[in-house]
Short mmCIF file of C-alpha atoms in Angstrom, two decimals:
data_model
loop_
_atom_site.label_atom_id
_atom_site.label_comp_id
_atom_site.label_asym_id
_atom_site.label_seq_id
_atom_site.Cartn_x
_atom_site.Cartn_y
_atom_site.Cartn_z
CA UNK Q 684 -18.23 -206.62 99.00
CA UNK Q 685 -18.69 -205.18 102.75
CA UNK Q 686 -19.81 -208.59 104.00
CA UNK Q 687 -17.07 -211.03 101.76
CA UNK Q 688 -14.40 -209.70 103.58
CA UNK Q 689 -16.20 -209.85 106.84
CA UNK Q 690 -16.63 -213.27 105.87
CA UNK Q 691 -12.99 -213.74 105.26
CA UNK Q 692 -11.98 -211.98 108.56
CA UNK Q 693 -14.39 -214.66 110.32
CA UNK Q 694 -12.80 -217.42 108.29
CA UNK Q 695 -9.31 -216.25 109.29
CA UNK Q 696 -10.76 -215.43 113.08
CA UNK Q 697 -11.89 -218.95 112.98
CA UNK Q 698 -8.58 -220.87 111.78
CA UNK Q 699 -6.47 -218.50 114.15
CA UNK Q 700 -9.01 -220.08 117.08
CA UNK Q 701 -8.18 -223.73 116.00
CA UNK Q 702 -4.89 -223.16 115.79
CA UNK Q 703 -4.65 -221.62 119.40
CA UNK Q 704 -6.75 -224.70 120.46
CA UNK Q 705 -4.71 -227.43 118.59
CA UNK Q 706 -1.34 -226.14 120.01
CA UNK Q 707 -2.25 -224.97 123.08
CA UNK Q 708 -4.78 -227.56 124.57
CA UNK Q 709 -3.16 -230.90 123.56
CA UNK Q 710 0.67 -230.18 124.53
CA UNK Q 711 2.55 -233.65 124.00
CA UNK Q 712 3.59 -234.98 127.56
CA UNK Q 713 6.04 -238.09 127.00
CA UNK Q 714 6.65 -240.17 129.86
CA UNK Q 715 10.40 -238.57 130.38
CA UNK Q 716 10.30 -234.84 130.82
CA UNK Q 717 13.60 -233.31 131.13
CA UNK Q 718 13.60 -231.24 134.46
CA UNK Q 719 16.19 -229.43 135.48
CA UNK Q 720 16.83 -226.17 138.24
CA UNK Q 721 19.46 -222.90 137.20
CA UNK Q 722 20.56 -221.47 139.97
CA UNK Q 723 22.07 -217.85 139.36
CA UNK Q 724 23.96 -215.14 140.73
CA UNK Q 725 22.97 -212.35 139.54
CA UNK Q 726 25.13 -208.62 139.23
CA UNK Q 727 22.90 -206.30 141.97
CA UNK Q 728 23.78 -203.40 139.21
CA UNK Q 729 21.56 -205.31 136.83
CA UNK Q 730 19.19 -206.76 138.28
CA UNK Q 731 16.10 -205.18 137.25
CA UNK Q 732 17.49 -205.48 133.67
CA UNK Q 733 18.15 -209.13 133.86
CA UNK Q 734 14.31 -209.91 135.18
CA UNK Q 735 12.69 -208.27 132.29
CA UNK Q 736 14.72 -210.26 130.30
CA UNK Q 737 14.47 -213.60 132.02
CA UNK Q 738 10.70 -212.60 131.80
CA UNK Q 739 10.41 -211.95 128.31
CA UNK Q 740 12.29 -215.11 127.56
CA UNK Q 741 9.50 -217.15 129.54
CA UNK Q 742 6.55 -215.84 128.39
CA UNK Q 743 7.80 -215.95 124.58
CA UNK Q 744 8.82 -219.76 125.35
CA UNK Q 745 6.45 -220.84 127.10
CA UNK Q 746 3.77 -219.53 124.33
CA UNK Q 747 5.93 -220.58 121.13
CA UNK Q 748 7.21 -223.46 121.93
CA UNK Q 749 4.82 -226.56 122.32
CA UNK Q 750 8.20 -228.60 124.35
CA UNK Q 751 8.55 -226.09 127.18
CA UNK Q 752 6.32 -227.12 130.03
CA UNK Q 753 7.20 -225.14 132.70
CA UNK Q 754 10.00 -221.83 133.26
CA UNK Q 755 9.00 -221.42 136.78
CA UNK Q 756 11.73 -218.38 137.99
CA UNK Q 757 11.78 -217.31 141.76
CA UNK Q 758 14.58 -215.09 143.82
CA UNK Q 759 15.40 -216.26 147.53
CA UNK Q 760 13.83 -214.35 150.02
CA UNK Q 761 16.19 -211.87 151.14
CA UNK Q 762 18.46 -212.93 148.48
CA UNK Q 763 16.84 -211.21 145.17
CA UNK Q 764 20.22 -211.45 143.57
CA UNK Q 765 19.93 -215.16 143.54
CA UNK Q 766 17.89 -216.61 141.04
CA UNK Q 767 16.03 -220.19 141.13
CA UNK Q 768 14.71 -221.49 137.74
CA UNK Q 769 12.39 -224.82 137.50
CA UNK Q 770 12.59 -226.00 133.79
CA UNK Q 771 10.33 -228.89 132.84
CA UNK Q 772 10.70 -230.30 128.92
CA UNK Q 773 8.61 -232.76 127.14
CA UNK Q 774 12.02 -234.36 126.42
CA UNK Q 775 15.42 -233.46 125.94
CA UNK Q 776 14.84 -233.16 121.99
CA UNK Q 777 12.84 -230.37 123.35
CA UNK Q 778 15.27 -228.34 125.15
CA UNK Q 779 17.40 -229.25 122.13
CA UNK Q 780 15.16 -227.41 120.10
CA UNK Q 781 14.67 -224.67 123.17
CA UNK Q 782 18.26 -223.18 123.16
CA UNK Q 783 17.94 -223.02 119.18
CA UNK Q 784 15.46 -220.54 119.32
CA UNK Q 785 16.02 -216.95 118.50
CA UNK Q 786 14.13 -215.67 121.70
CA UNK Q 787 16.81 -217.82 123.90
CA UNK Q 788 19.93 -216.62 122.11
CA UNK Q 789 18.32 -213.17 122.91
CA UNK Q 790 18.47 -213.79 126.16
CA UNK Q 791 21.15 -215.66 126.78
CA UNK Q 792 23.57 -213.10 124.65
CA UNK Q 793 21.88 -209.88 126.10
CA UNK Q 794 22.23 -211.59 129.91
CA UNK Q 795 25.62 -212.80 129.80
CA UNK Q 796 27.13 -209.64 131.16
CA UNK Q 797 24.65 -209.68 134.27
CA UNK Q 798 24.82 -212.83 134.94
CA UNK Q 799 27.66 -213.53 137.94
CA UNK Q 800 27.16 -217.34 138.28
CA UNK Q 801 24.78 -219.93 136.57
CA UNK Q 802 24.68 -223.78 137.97
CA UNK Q 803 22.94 -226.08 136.09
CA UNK Q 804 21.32 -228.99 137.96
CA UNK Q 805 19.95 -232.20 136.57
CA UNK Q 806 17.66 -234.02 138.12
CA UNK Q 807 15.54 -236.98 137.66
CA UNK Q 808 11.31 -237.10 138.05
CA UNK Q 809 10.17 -238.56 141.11
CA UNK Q 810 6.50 -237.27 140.36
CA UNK Q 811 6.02 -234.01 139.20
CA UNK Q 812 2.59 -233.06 140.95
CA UNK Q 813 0.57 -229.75 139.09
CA UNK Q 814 -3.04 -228.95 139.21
CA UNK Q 815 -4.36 -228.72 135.72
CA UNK Q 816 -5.32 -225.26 134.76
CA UNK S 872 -28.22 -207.07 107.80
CA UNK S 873 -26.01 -210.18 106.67
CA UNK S 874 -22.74 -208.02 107.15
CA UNK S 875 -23.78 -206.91 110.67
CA UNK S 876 -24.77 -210.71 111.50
CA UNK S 877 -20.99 -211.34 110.32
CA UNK S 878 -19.64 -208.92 112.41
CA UNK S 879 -21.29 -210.42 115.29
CA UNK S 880 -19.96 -213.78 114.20
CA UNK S 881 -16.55 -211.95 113.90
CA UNK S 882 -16.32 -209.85 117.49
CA UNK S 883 -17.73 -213.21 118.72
CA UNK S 884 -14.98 -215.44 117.46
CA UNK S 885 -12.53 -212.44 118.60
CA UNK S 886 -13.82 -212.65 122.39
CA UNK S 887 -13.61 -216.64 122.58
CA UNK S 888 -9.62 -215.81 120.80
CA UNK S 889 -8.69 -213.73 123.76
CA UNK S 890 -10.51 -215.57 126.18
CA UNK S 891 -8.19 -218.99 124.50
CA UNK S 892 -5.27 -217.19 124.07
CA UNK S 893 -5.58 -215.73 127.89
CA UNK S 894 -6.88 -219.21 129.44
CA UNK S 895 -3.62 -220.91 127.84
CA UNK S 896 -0.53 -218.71 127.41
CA UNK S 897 1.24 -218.00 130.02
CA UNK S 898 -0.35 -218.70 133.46
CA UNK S 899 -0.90 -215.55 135.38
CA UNK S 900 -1.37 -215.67 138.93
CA UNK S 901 -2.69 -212.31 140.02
CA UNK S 902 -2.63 -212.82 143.66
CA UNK S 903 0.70 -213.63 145.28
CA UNK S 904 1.10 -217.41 145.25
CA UNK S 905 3.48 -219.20 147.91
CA UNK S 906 7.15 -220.93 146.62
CA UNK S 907 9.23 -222.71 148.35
CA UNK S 908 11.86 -225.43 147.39
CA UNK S 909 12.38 -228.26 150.10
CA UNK S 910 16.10 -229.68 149.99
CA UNK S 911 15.72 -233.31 151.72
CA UNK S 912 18.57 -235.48 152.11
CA UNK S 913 17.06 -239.07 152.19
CA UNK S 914 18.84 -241.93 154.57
CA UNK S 915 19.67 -244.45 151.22
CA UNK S 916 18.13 -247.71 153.60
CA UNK S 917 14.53 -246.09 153.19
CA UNK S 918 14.78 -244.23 149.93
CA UNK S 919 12.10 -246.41 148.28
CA UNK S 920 9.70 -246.54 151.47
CA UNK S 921 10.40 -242.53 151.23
CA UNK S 922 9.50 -242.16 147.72
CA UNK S 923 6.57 -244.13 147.93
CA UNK S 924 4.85 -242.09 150.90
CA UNK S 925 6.27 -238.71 149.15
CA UNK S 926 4.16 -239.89 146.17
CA UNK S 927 1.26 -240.92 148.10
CA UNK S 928 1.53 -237.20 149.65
CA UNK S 929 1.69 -235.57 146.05
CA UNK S 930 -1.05 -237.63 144.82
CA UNK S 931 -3.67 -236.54 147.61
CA UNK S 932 -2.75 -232.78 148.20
CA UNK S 933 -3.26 -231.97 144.03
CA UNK S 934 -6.58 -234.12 144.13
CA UNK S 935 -8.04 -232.80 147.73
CA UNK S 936 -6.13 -229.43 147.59
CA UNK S 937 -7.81 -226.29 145.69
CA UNK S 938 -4.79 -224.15 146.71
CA UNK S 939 -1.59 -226.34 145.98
CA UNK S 940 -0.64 -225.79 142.72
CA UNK S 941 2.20 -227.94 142.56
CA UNK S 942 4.70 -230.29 143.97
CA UNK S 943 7.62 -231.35 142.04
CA UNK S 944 9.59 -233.84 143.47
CA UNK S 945 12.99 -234.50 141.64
CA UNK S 946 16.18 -235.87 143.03
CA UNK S 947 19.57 -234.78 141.56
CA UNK S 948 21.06 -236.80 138.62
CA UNK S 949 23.54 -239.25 140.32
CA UNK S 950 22.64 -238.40 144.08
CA UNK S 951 19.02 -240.01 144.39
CA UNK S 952 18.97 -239.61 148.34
CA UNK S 953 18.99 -235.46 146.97
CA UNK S 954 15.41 -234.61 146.51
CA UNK S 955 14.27 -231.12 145.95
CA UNK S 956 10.60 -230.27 145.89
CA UNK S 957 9.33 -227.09 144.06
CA UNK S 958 6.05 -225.96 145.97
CA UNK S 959 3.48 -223.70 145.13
CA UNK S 960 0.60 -222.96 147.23
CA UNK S 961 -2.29 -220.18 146.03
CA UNK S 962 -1.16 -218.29 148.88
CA UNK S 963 0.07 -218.49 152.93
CA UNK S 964 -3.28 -219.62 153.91
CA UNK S 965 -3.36 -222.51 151.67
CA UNK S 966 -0.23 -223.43 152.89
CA UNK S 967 -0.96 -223.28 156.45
CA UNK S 968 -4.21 -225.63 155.44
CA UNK S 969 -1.75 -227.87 153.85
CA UNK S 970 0.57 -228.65 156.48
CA UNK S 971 -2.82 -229.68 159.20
CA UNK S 972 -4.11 -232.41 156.41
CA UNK S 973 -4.27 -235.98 157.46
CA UNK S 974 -2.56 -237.03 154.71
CA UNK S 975 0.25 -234.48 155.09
CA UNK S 976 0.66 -235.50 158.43
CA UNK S 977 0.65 -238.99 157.76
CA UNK S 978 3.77 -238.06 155.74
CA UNK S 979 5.50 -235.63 158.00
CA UNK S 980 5.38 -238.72 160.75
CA UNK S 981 5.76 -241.99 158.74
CA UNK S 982 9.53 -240.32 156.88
CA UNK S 983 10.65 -239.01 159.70
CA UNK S 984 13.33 -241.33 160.56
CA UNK S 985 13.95 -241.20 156.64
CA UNK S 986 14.87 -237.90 156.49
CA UNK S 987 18.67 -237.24 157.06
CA UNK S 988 18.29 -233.61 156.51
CA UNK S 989 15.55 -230.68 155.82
CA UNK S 990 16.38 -227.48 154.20
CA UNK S 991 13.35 -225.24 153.42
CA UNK S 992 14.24 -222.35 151.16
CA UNK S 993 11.88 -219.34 150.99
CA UNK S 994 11.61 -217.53 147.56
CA UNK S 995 9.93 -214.88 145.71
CA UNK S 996 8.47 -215.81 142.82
CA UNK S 997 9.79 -213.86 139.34
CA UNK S 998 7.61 -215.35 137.01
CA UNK S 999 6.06 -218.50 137.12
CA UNK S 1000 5.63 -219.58 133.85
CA UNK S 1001 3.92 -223.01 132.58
CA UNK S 1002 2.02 -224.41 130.19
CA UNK S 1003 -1.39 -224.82 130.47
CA UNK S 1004 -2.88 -228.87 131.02
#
């Protein structure tokens, strides 16, 4: 009895391992990612608030969400209030699918009041250079 | 003895879960990597001959590099002589590495007559967040 269910947890143990390697090791790269750069103002008041929150947001969509390549969020130096985001999407299906999600409405509803100003710049690839990890 | 040869098998399969789930979340950089974003305004009569040794730049730093971690070149939607480039370099010293290269030198002299403008913006990084390749 003792070793049919250790069996099972190693069965389970085993299909949660293939999953993480399936989704995690063969992300889908098309040959137009969306990129784009948010540039914020942030209120000083809430800042701290606002970067756990922009943090939680990235990590959670960055490990859910096979479309989301890159959430790359700096502050200028000397600046902290002003916040630089580099988004890279497989595609704009993608960050379609990206706002959708429950973790981004989170954010985006539970930041609105801290946010001052948010600028939204499109841009288009010219290569997008990254040593693999 | 077959249960505690399953348990093995099970705290094994656990370990190589972590170490997969660790490896490919989120990247975390646990020393203080280097960002910067590069705002170049491009004269429109060399754009192309820009691009091209931009791309040639890009190419060799990732491949010869250990310590830059990315350059993405983009140029804003409708304004293609706006290119931003988001930088990341392991930290200062790879940076100051970078910028005595051959082939970043090579770059530095052969656009600079291309270059209508330079605007190098220091940040602090938040969280850099990004899918693993």
């Amino acid at each position: 009895m003792k070793a049919s269910r250790l069996l099972v947890l190693g069965i389970l143990m085993l299909m949660f391992c293939l999953t993480c390697a399936c989704n995690r090791g063969t992300t889908v790269r098309t040959e137009a990612p969306m990129v784009r750069i948010a540039e914020l103002e942030i209120d000083p008041a809430h800042l701290e608030s606002y970067k756990a929150a922009l943090r939680e947001e990235i990590e959670t969509s960055i490990r859910v969400e096979p479309g989301v390549l890159t959430l790359y969020a700096v502050s200028l130096k000397g600046s902290p209030t002003k916040i630089r985001i580099f988004e890279t999407y497989a595609d704009v299906a993608a960050y379609n699918a990206h706002v959708k999600t429950p973790h981004f409405q989170k954010y985006k509803v539970g930041t609105q009041d801290m946010v001052k100003s948010l600028n939204l710049v499109e841009t288009d690839p010219v290569l997008l250079g990254a040593k693999s990890r």
